[in-house]
Amino acid sequence: LAKTTQPISMDSYEGQEVNITCSHNNIATNDYITWYQQFPSQGPRFIIQGYKTKVTNEVASLFIPADRKSSTLSLPRVSLSDTAVYYCLSTGSASKIIFGSGTRLSIRP
Amino acid sequence: DAGVIQSPRHEVTEMGQEVTLRCKPISGHNSLFWYRQTMMRGLELLIYFNNNVPIDDSGMPEDRFSAKMPNASFSTLKIQPSEPRDSAVYFCASSPPGPWDTEAFFGQGTRLTVV
């Protein structure tokens, strides 16, 4: 399974745009990039998934360049409630969903 | 749908006792995952099932851990005998059938404390 690397922690302020980058140099051709969010005392929650270029939903945007060796999760105008751990995963047909260490995002007033 | 349902939400037990955690996946989902989360080790995949069949149990820490999925709507994770180092939050997740996209839906977790 392709390994992903992301920053351990990030800090930002309310109203800012936050970009979390993830490296996946050995991503397989059939793998998707998937991001999850986890609040304290809750299970992870699916945020967004993409294969190439840009995907946007009501929560976030995901940018994946043509070489697919990295991806960037973009959270527009964050609020205090976006404080959470964000996981970047490479997922494919093996159906085995493996989580790394994640990025602990702290939003300040 | 009520989502993935786990029970109990909290469990406190004495070392050496048997512990059984339960999970009801979302109807129609054909993959089920058991995870364990601790501060030290993060979120670890213990075992996953596809169509009720265990596909990969390489994450099960030792023989004291066992998991079953007798039907599509129920799974158990058993620890016998339990030890203090088993204290953790145990999550169950399920995902729908699909070729590549793997969106897993997690339950609220069971917080296990072994004293």
Coordinates of N, CA and C in Angstrom, one line a residue:
Chain A
L1 N 0.8 -1.2 0.0 CA 0.0 0.0 0.0 C 0.9 1.3 0.0
A2 N 0.5 2.3 -0.8 CA 1.3 3.5 -0.9 C 1.3 4.2 0.4
K3 N 2.4 4.7 0.8 CA 2.5 5.4 2.1 C 2.3 6.9 1.8
T4 N 1.7 7.6 2.7 CA 1.5 9.0 2.6 C 2.2 9.7 3.8
T5 N 2.7 10.9 3.5 CA 3.4 11.7 4.4 C 2.7 13.1 4.5
Q6 N 2.4 13.5 5.7 CA 1.8 14.8 5.9 C 2.3 15.5 7.2
P7 N 2.2 16.8 7.3 CA 2.7 17.5 8.5 C 2.0 17.0 9.7
I8 N 2.8 16.9 10.8 CA 2.2 16.4 12.1 C 1.2 17.4 12.6
S9 N 1.4 18.7 12.5 CA 0.5 19.7 13.0 C 0.5 21.0 12.2
M10 N -0.5 21.7 12.3 CA -0.6 23.1 11.7 C -1.5 23.9 12.6
D11 N -1.2 25.2 12.5 CA -2.0 26.2 13.2 C -2.5 27.3 12.2
S12 N -3.7 27.8 12.5 CA -4.2 28.8 11.7 C -5.3 29.6 12.5
Y13 N -5.8 30.6 11.9 CA -6.8 31.5 12.5 C -8.1 31.5 11.8
E14 N -9.2 31.8 12.5 CA -10.5 31.8 12.0 C -10.5 32.7 10.7
G15 N -11.3 32.3 9.7 CA -11.4 33.1 8.5 C -10.4 32.9 7.5
Q16 N -9.3 32.2 7.9 CA -8.2 31.9 6.9 C -8.5 30.7 6.1
E17 N -7.8 30.6 4.9 CA -7.8 29.4 4.1 C -6.6 28.5 4.6
V18 N -6.9 27.3 4.8 CA -5.9 26.3 5.2 C -5.6 25.3 4.2
N19 N -4.4 25.1 3.9 CA -4.0 24.1 2.9 C -3.1 23.1 3.5
I20 N -3.5 21.8 3.5 CA -2.7 20.7 4.1 C -2.2 19.9 2.9
T21 N -0.9 19.7 2.8 CA -0.3 19.0 1.7 C 0.1 17.6 2.2
C22 N -0.1 16.6 1.3 CA 0.2 15.2 1.5 C 1.1 14.7 0.4
S23 N 2.1 14.0 0.7 CA 3.0 13.4 -0.3 C 2.7 11.9 -0.4
H24 N 2.6 11.4 -1.6 CA 2.4 10.0 -1.9 C 3.1 9.6 -3.1
N25 N 4.4 9.6 -3.0 CA 5.3 9.4 -4.2 C 5.1 8.1 -4.9
N26 N 4.7 7.1 -4.2 CA 4.6 5.7 -4.8 C 3.1 5.3 -5.0
I27 N 2.3 6.3 -5.2 CA 0.9 5.9 -5.4 C 0.7 5.0 -6.6
A28 N -0.2 4.1 -6.4 CA -0.5 3.1 -7.5 C -1.4 3.7 -8.5
T29 N -1.4 3.2 -9.7 CA -2.2 3.8 -10.8 C -3.7 3.8 -10.5
N30 N -4.1 2.8 -9.8 CA -5.6 2.7 -9.5 C -6.0 3.3 -8.2
D31 N -5.1 3.8 -7.4 CA -5.4 4.4 -6.1 C -6.0 5.8 -6.2
Y32 N -7.0 6.0 -5.3 CA -7.6 7.3 -5.1 C -6.9 8.0 -3.9
I33 N -7.0 9.3 -3.8 CA -6.6 10.0 -2.6 C -7.9 10.4 -1.8
T34 N -7.9 10.0 -0.6 CA -9.0 10.2 0.3 C -8.6 10.9 1.5
W35 N -9.4 11.9 2.0 CA -9.2 12.6 3.2 C -10.3 12.4 4.2
Y36 N -9.9 12.2 5.5 CA -10.8 12.0 6.6 C -10.5 13.1 7.6
Q37 N -11.6 13.4 8.4 CA -11.5 14.4 9.5 C -11.9 13.7 10.8
Q38 N -11.2 13.9 11.8 CA -11.6 13.3 13.1 C -11.6 14.3 14.2
F39 N -12.7 14.4 14.9 CA -12.9 15.2 16.0 C -12.6 14.4 17.3
P40 N -12.2 15.0 18.4 CA -12.0 14.2 19.6 C -13.3 13.4 20.0
S41 N -13.0 12.2 20.4 CA -14.1 11.3 20.9 C -15.1 10.9 19.8
Q42 N -14.7 11.0 18.6 CA -15.5 10.6 17.4 C -14.7 9.8 16.5
G43 N -15.4 9.0 15.7 CA -14.7 8.3 14.6 C -14.4 9.2 13.4
P44 N -13.4 8.8 12.6 CA -13.1 9.6 11.4 C -14.3 9.8 10.5
R45 N -14.3 10.9 9.8 CA -15.4 11.2 8.9 C -14.8 11.5 7.5
F46 N -15.4 10.9 6.5 CA -14.9 11.1 5.1 C -15.2 12.6 4.8
I47 N -14.2 13.2 4.2 CA -14.3 14.6 3.7 C -14.4 14.7 2.2
I48 N -13.4 14.1 1.5 CA -13.3 14.3 0.1 C -12.4 13.2 -0.5
Q49 N -12.6 13.0 -1.8 CA -11.8 12.0 -2.5 C -11.6 12.4 -3.9
G50 N -10.4 12.1 -4.5 CA -10.2 12.4 -5.9 C -9.1 11.5 -6.5
Y51 N -9.1 11.6 -7.8 CA -8.1 10.8 -8.5 C -7.0 11.7 -9.2
K52 N -7.5 12.8 -9.8 CA -6.7 13.7 -10.5 C -7.3 15.1 -10.6
T53 N -6.6 16.1 -10.8 CA -7.0 17.5 -10.9 C -7.7 18.0 -9.7
K54 N -8.9 18.6 -9.8 CA -9.5 19.2 -8.7 C -10.9 18.7 -8.4
V55 N -11.1 18.5 -7.1 CA -12.5 18.1 -6.7 C -12.9 19.1 -5.6
T56 N -14.2 19.5 -5.7 CA -14.7 20.4 -4.7 C -16.1 19.9 -4.2
N57 N -16.3 20.0 -2.9 CA -17.6 19.8 -2.3 C -17.9 20.9 -1.4
E58 N -18.9 20.7 -0.6 CA -19.4 21.8 0.3 C -18.4 22.0 1.5
V59 N -17.5 21.1 1.7 CA -16.6 21.1 2.8 C -15.2 21.6 2.5
A60 N -14.7 21.1 1.3 CA -13.3 21.3 1.0 C -13.1 21.2 -0.5
S61 N -11.8 21.5 -0.9 CA -11.4 21.2 -2.2 C -10.1 20.4 -2.1
L62 N -9.9 19.6 -3.1 CA -8.8 18.7 -3.2 C -8.1 18.9 -4.5
F63 N -6.8 19.2 -4.5 CA -6.0 19.5 -5.7 C -5.0 18.3 -5.8
I64 N -5.0 17.7 -7.0 CA -4.0 16.6 -7.3 C -3.4 17.0 -8.6
P65 N -2.1 17.2 -8.6 CA -1.4 17.5 -9.8 C -1.3 16.3 -10.8
A66 N -0.9 16.5 -12.0 CA -0.9 15.5 -13.0 C 0.0 14.3 -12.6
D67 N 1.1 14.5 -11.9 CA 2.0 13.4 -11.6 C 1.4 12.6 -10.4
R68 N 0.4 13.1 -9.7 CA -0.2 12.5 -8.6 C 0.7 12.1 -7.4
K69 N 1.9 12.7 -7.3 CA 2.8 12.4 -6.2 C 2.5 13.1 -5.0
S70 N 1.5 14.1 -5.0 CA 1.1 14.8 -3.9 C -0.3 15.3 -4.0
S71 N -0.9 15.8 -3.0 CA -2.2 16.4 -3.1 C -2.3 17.4 -2.0
T72 N -3.3 18.3 -2.2 CA -3.5 19.4 -1.2 C -5.0 19.5 -0.8
L73 N -5.2 19.4 0.4 CA -6.6 19.6 0.9 C -6.7 21.1 1.3
S74 N -7.7 21.7 0.8 CA -7.9 23.2 1.0 C -9.2 23.4 1.8
L75 N -9.1 24.0 2.9 CA -10.3 24.3 3.7 C -10.5 25.8 3.7
P76 N -11.6 26.3 3.0 CA -11.8 27.7 2.9 C -12.4 28.4 4.2
R77 N -11.8 29.5 4.6 CA -12.4 30.3 5.7 C -12.7 29.4 6.9
V78 N -11.7 28.9 7.5 CA -11.9 27.9 8.6 C -12.5 28.6 9.8
S79 N -13.1 27.8 10.7 CA -13.7 28.3 11.9 C -13.1 27.4 13.0
L80 N -13.4 27.8 14.3 CA -12.9 27.0 15.4 C -13.3 25.6 15.3
S81 N -14.5 25.3 14.8 CA -15.0 24.0 14.7 C -14.3 23.1 13.7
D82 N -13.4 23.7 12.9 CA -12.5 22.9 12.0 C -11.3 22.3 12.7
T83 N -11.1 22.6 14.0 CA -10.0 22.0 14.7 C -10.3 20.5 14.8
A84 N -9.3 19.8 14.3 CA -9.5 18.3 14.2 C -8.2 17.7 13.7
V85 N -8.2 16.4 13.6 CA -7.0 15.7 12.9 C -7.5 15.3 11.5
Y86 N -6.7 15.6 10.5 CA -7.0 15.4 9.1 C -6.0 14.3 8.6
Y87 N -6.6 13.2 8.0 CA -5.9 12.1 7.5 C -5.9 12.1 6.0
C88 N -4.8 11.8 5.4 CA -4.6 11.7 4.0 C -4.4 10.2 3.7
L89 N -5.2 9.6 2.9 CA -5.0 8.1 2.6 C -4.9 7.9 1.1
S90 N -4.2 6.8 0.8 CA -4.2 6.4 -0.6 C -5.0 5.1 -0.6
T91 N -6.1 5.0 -1.3 CA -7.0 3.9 -1.2 C -7.3 3.3 -2.6
G92 N -7.3 2.0 -2.7 CA -7.5 1.4 -3.9 C -8.4 0.2 -3.9
S93 N -8.2 -0.7 -4.9 CA -9.1 -1.8 -5.0 C -8.8 -2.9 -3.9
A94 N -7.7 -2.7 -3.2 CA -7.5 -3.7 -2.1 C -8.5 -3.6 -1.0
S95 N -9.2 -2.5 -0.9 CA -10.2 -2.2 0.1 C -9.7 -2.2 1.5
K96 N -8.4 -2.1 1.6 CA -7.8 -2.0 3.0 C -7.6 -0.5 3.3
I97 N -8.2 0.0 4.3 CA -8.2 1.4 4.6 C -7.2 1.6 5.7
I98 N -6.0 2.1 5.4 CA -5.0 2.3 6.4 C -4.8 3.8 6.7
F99 N -4.8 4.1 8.0 CA -4.6 5.5 8.4 C -3.2 5.8 8.9
G100 N -2.6 6.9 8.5 CA -1.3 7.3 9.0 C -1.5 8.1 10.3
S101 N -0.5 9.0 10.6 CA -0.6 9.7 11.8 C -1.5 11.0 11.7
G102 N -1.7 11.4 10.5 CA -2.6 12.6 10.4 C -2.0 13.9 10.7
T103 N -2.7 15.0 10.4 CA -2.3 16.4 10.7 C -3.2 16.9 11.7
R104 N -2.7 17.4 12.8 CA -3.5 18.0 13.9 C -3.6 19.4 13.6
L105 N -4.8 19.9 13.2 CA -5.0 21.3 12.8 C -5.7 22.0 14.0
S106 N -5.1 23.1 14.4 CA -5.6 23.9 15.5 C -6.0 25.3 14.9
I107 N -7.2 25.7 15.1 CA -7.7 27.0 14.7 C -7.9 27.9 15.9
R108 N -7.3 29.1 15.8 CA -7.4 30.0 16.9 C -8.3 31.2 16.5
P109 N -8.9 31.8 17.6 CA -9.8 32.9 17.3 C -9.1 34.1 16.7
Chain B
D1 N -30.9 5.8 7.6 CA -30.1 4.8 8.3 C -29.5 5.4 9.5
A2 N -29.4 4.6 10.6 CA -28.8 5.2 11.8 C -27.3 5.2 11.8
G3 N -26.7 4.7 10.8 CA -25.2 4.7 10.7 C -24.7 3.4 11.4
V4 N -23.4 3.4 11.5 CA -22.8 2.2 12.1 C -23.0 2.3 13.7
I5 N -23.5 1.2 14.2 CA -23.9 1.2 15.6 C -22.9 0.3 16.4
Q6 N -22.3 0.8 17.4 CA -21.4 0.0 18.2 C -21.9 0.0 19.7
S7 N -21.7 -1.1 20.3 CA -22.1 -1.3 21.7 C -21.1 -2.2 22.4
P8 N -20.8 -1.9 23.7 CA -21.3 -0.7 24.4 C -20.4 0.5 24.0
R9 N -20.8 1.7 24.5 CA -20.1 2.9 24.2 C -18.8 2.9 25.2
H10 N -19.0 2.5 26.4 CA -18.0 2.4 27.3 C -17.9 1.1 28.0
E11 N -16.8 0.6 28.3 CA -16.6 -0.7 29.0 C -15.4 -0.6 29.9
V12 N -15.7 -0.9 31.2 CA -14.6 -1.0 32.1 C -14.6 -2.4 32.7
T13 N -13.4 -3.1 32.6 CA -13.4 -4.5 33.0 C -12.1 -4.7 33.7
E14 N -12.0 -5.8 34.5 CA -10.8 -6.2 35.2 C -9.9 -7.0 34.3
M15 N -8.6 -6.9 34.5 CA -7.7 -7.7 33.8 C -8.0 -9.2 33.9
G16 N -8.0 -9.9 32.8 CA -8.3 -11.3 32.8 C -9.7 -11.6 32.4
Q17 N -10.5 -10.7 32.3 CA -11.9 -10.9 32.0 C -12.1 -10.9 30.4
E18 N -13.1 -11.5 30.0 CA -13.4 -11.5 28.5 C -14.2 -10.3 28.2
V19 N -13.9 -9.7 27.1 CA -14.6 -8.5 26.6 C -15.1 -8.8 25.2
T20 N -16.4 -8.4 24.9 CA -16.9 -8.5 23.6 C -17.5 -7.2 23.2
L21 N -17.0 -6.7 22.0 CA -17.5 -5.5 21.4 C -18.3 -5.8 20.2
R22 N -19.4 -5.1 20.0 CA -20.3 -5.4 19.0 C -20.5 -4.3 18.0
C23 N -20.8 -4.7 16.8 CA -21.0 -3.7 15.7 C -22.1 -4.1 14.7
K24 N -22.9 -3.1 14.4 CA -23.9 -3.3 13.4 C -23.6 -2.4 12.2
P25 N -23.2 -2.9 11.1 CA -22.8 -2.0 10.0 C -24.0 -1.4 9.3
I26 N -23.8 -0.5 8.4 CA -24.9 0.1 7.7 C -25.4 -0.9 6.7
S27 N -26.7 -1.0 6.6 CA -27.4 -1.9 5.7 C -26.9 -1.7 4.2
G28 N -26.6 -2.8 3.6 CA -26.1 -2.7 2.2 C -24.6 -2.6 2.0
H29 N -23.9 -2.3 3.1 CA -22.5 -2.2 3.0 C -21.9 -3.6 3.1
N30 N -20.8 -3.9 2.3 CA -20.3 -5.2 2.3 C -18.9 -5.4 2.8
S31 N -18.3 -4.2 3.3 CA -17.0 -4.3 3.9 C -17.1 -3.8 5.4
L32 N -16.5 -4.5 6.3 CA -16.5 -4.0 7.7 C -15.1 -4.1 8.2
F33 N -14.8 -3.0 9.0 CA -13.4 -2.8 9.5 C -13.5 -2.7 11.0
W34 N -12.5 -3.2 11.7 CA -12.3 -3.0 13.1 C -10.9 -2.2 13.3
Y35 N -11.0 -1.1 14.0 CA -9.8 -0.3 14.3 C -9.6 -0.2 15.8
R36 N -8.4 0.1 16.2 CA -8.1 0.4 17.6 C -7.3 1.7 17.6
Q37 N -7.7 2.6 18.5 CA -7.0 3.9 18.5 C -6.5 4.2 19.9
T38 N -5.2 4.5 20.0 CA -4.5 5.0 21.2 C -3.7 6.2 20.9
M39 N -3.3 6.9 21.9 CA -2.4 8.1 21.7 C -1.1 7.7 21.1
M40 N -0.6 6.6 21.6 CA 0.8 6.1 21.2 C 0.8 5.6 19.8
R41 N -0.2 4.8 19.4 CA -0.1 4.1 18.2 C -1.1 4.6 17.1
G42 N -1.9 5.6 17.5 CA -2.8 6.1 16.5 C -3.9 5.2 16.1
L43 N -4.4 5.3 14.9 CA -5.5 4.5 14.5 C -5.0 3.2 13.7
E44 N -5.2 2.1 14.3 CA -4.6 0.8 13.7 C -5.8 0.0 13.2
L45 N -5.6 -0.5 12.0 CA -6.5 -1.5 11.4 C -6.3 -2.9 12.0
L46 N -7.3 -3.5 12.6 CA -7.1 -4.8 13.2 C -7.4 -5.9 12.2
I47 N -8.6 -5.7 11.6 CA -9.1 -6.8 10.7 C -10.2 -6.2 9.8
Y48 N -10.3 -6.7 8.6 CA -11.4 -6.3 7.8 C -12.1 -7.5 7.1
F49 N -13.4 -7.4 7.0 CA -14.2 -8.4 6.3 C -14.8 -7.8 5.0
N50 N -14.9 -8.7 4.1 CA -15.6 -8.4 2.9 C -16.7 -9.5 2.6
N51 N -17.9 -9.1 2.5 CA -19.0 -10.1 2.3 C -19.0 -11.1 3.4
N52 N -18.7 -10.7 4.6 CA -18.7 -11.5 5.9 C -17.5 -12.4 6.0
V53 N -16.6 -12.3 5.1 CA -15.4 -13.2 5.1 C -14.2 -12.4 5.6
P54 N -13.4 -12.9 6.6 CA -12.2 -12.1 7.0 C -11.2 -12.1 5.9
I55 N -10.8 -11.0 5.4 CA -9.9 -10.8 4.3 C -8.4 -10.7 4.8
D56 N -8.3 -9.8 5.8 CA -6.9 -9.6 6.3 C -7.0 -9.3 7.9
D57 N -6.4 -10.2 8.6 CA -6.4 -10.0 10.1 C -5.0 -9.8 10.6
S58 N -4.1 -9.3 9.7 CA -2.7 -9.2 10.1 C -2.5 -8.1 11.2
G59 N -3.5 -7.3 11.4 CA -3.4 -6.3 12.4 C -3.8 -6.7 13.8
M60 N -4.4 -7.9 13.9 CA -4.8 -8.4 15.2 C -3.6 -8.6 16.0
P61 N -3.5 -8.0 17.2 CA -2.2 -8.0 17.9 C -1.8 -9.4 18.4
E62 N -2.6 -10.2 18.9 CA -2.2 -11.5 19.4 C -3.4 -12.4 19.4
D63 N -3.2 -13.6 19.8 CA -4.2 -14.6 19.8 C -5.4 -14.3 20.8
R64 N -5.1 -13.4 21.7 CA -6.2 -13.0 22.6 C -7.4 -12.3 21.9
F65 N -7.1 -11.8 20.7 CA -8.1 -11.1 19.9 C -8.7 -12.0 18.9
S66 N -10.0 -11.9 18.8 CA -10.7 -12.6 17.7 C -11.9 -11.8 17.2
A67 N -12.2 -12.0 16.0 CA -13.4 -11.3 15.4 C -14.2 -12.2 14.5
K68 N -15.5 -12.0 14.6 CA -16.4 -12.8 13.8 C -17.4 -11.9 13.1
M69 N -17.9 -12.4 12.0 CA -19.0 -11.7 11.3 C -20.0 -12.8 10.8
P70 N -20.9 -13.2 11.7 CA -21.8 -14.3 11.3 C -22.8 -14.0 10.2
N71 N -23.1 -12.7 10.0 CA -24.0 -12.3 9.0 C -23.7 -10.9 8.6
A72 N -24.4 -10.4 7.6 CA -24.1 -9.1 7.0 C -24.4 -7.9 7.9
S73 N -25.1 -8.2 9.0 CA -25.6 -7.1 9.9 C -25.0 -7.1 11.3
F74 N -24.0 -7.9 11.5 CA -23.5 -8.0 12.8 C -22.0 -8.6 12.9
S75 N -21.2 -7.9 13.7 CA -19.8 -8.4 13.9 C -19.4 -8.2 15.4
T76 N -18.5 -9.0 15.8 CA -18.0 -8.9 17.2 C -16.5 -9.0 17.2
L77 N -16.0 -8.3 18.2 CA -14.5 -8.3 18.4 C -14.4 -8.7 19.9
K78 N -13.7 -9.8 20.1 CA -13.6 -10.4 21.4 C -12.1 -10.4 21.9
I79 N -11.9 -10.0 23.1 CA -10.6 -10.0 23.7 C -10.7 -11.0 25.0
Q80 N -9.9 -12.0 24.9 CA -9.9 -13.0 26.0 C -8.5 -13.6 26.2
P81 N -7.9 -13.4 27.4 CA -8.3 -12.6 28.5 C -7.8 -11.1 28.2
S82 N -8.5 -10.2 28.8 CA -8.1 -8.8 28.5 C -6.9 -8.4 29.4
E83 N -6.2 -7.4 29.0 CA -5.0 -6.9 29.7 C -5.1 -5.4 29.7
P84 N -4.4 -4.7 30.7 CA -4.5 -3.2 30.7 C -4.0 -2.6 29.4
R85 N -3.1 -3.2 28.7 CA -2.6 -2.5 27.5 C -3.6 -2.6 26.4
D86 N -4.7 -3.3 26.6 CA -5.7 -3.3 25.6 C -6.6 -2.1 25.7
S87 N -6.4 -1.3 26.7 CA -7.2 -0.1 26.9 C -7.1 0.8 25.7
A88 N -8.2 1.2 25.1 CA -8.1 2.0 23.8 C -9.6 2.3 23.4
V89 N -9.7 3.1 22.4 CA -11.0 3.2 21.7 C -11.1 2.3 20.5
Y90 N -12.1 1.5 20.4 CA -12.2 0.6 19.3 C -13.3 1.0 18.4
F91 N -13.0 1.2 17.2 CA -13.9 1.7 16.2 C -14.3 0.6 15.2
C92 N -15.5 0.6 14.8 CA -16.0 -0.3 13.7 C -16.4 0.7 12.6
A93 N -16.1 0.2 11.4 CA -16.5 1.0 10.2 C -17.0 0.1 9.1
S94 N -17.9 0.6 8.3 CA -18.3 -0.2 7.1 C -18.3 0.7 5.9
S95 N -18.2 0.0 4.7 CA -18.2 0.8 3.5 C -19.0 0.0 2.4
P96 N -19.5 0.8 1.5 CA -20.4 0.1 0.5 C -19.6 -0.5 -0.6
P97 N -20.2 -1.4 -1.4 CA -19.5 -2.0 -2.5 C -19.1 -1.0 -3.6
G98 N -18.0 -1.2 -4.2 CA -17.6 -0.2 -5.2 C -16.2 -0.6 -5.7
P99 N -15.9 -0.3 -6.9 CA -14.6 -0.8 -7.5 C -13.4 0.0 -6.9
W100 N -13.4 1.3 -6.7 CA -12.2 2.0 -6.3 C -12.5 2.9 -5.1
D101 N -13.6 3.6 -5.1 CA -13.8 4.5 -4.1 C -14.1 3.8 -2.8
T102 N -13.5 4.2 -1.7 CA -13.6 3.6 -0.4 C -13.9 4.6 0.6
E103 N -15.2 4.9 0.7 CA -15.6 5.8 1.8 C -16.1 4.9 2.9
A104 N -15.4 5.0 4.0 CA -15.8 4.2 5.2 C -16.6 5.1 6.2
F105 N -17.6 4.5 6.8 CA -18.4 5.2 7.7 C -18.2 4.6 9.1
F106 N -17.8 5.4 10.0 CA -17.4 4.9 11.3 C -18.5 5.0 12.4
G107 N -18.5 4.1 13.3 CA -19.3 4.2 14.5 C -18.7 5.2 15.5
Q108 N -19.4 5.3 16.6 CA -19.0 6.2 17.7 C -17.9 5.7 18.5
G109 N -17.6 4.4 18.4 CA -16.5 3.8 19.1 C -16.9 3.2 20.4
T110 N -16.1 2.3 20.9 CA -16.2 1.8 22.3 C -14.9 2.1 23.0
R111 N -15.1 2.8 24.1 CA -13.9 3.1 24.9 C -13.7 2.0 26.0
L112 N -12.7 1.3 25.8 CA -12.4 0.1 26.7 C -11.3 0.5 27.7
T113 N -11.6 0.3 28.9 CA -10.6 0.4 30.0 C -10.5 -0.9 30.7
V114 N -9.2 -1.4 30.8 CA -9.0 -2.6 31.5 C -8.1 -2.3 32.7
V115 N -8.6 -2.6 33.9 CA -7.9 -2.2 35.1 C -7.3 -3.4 35.8

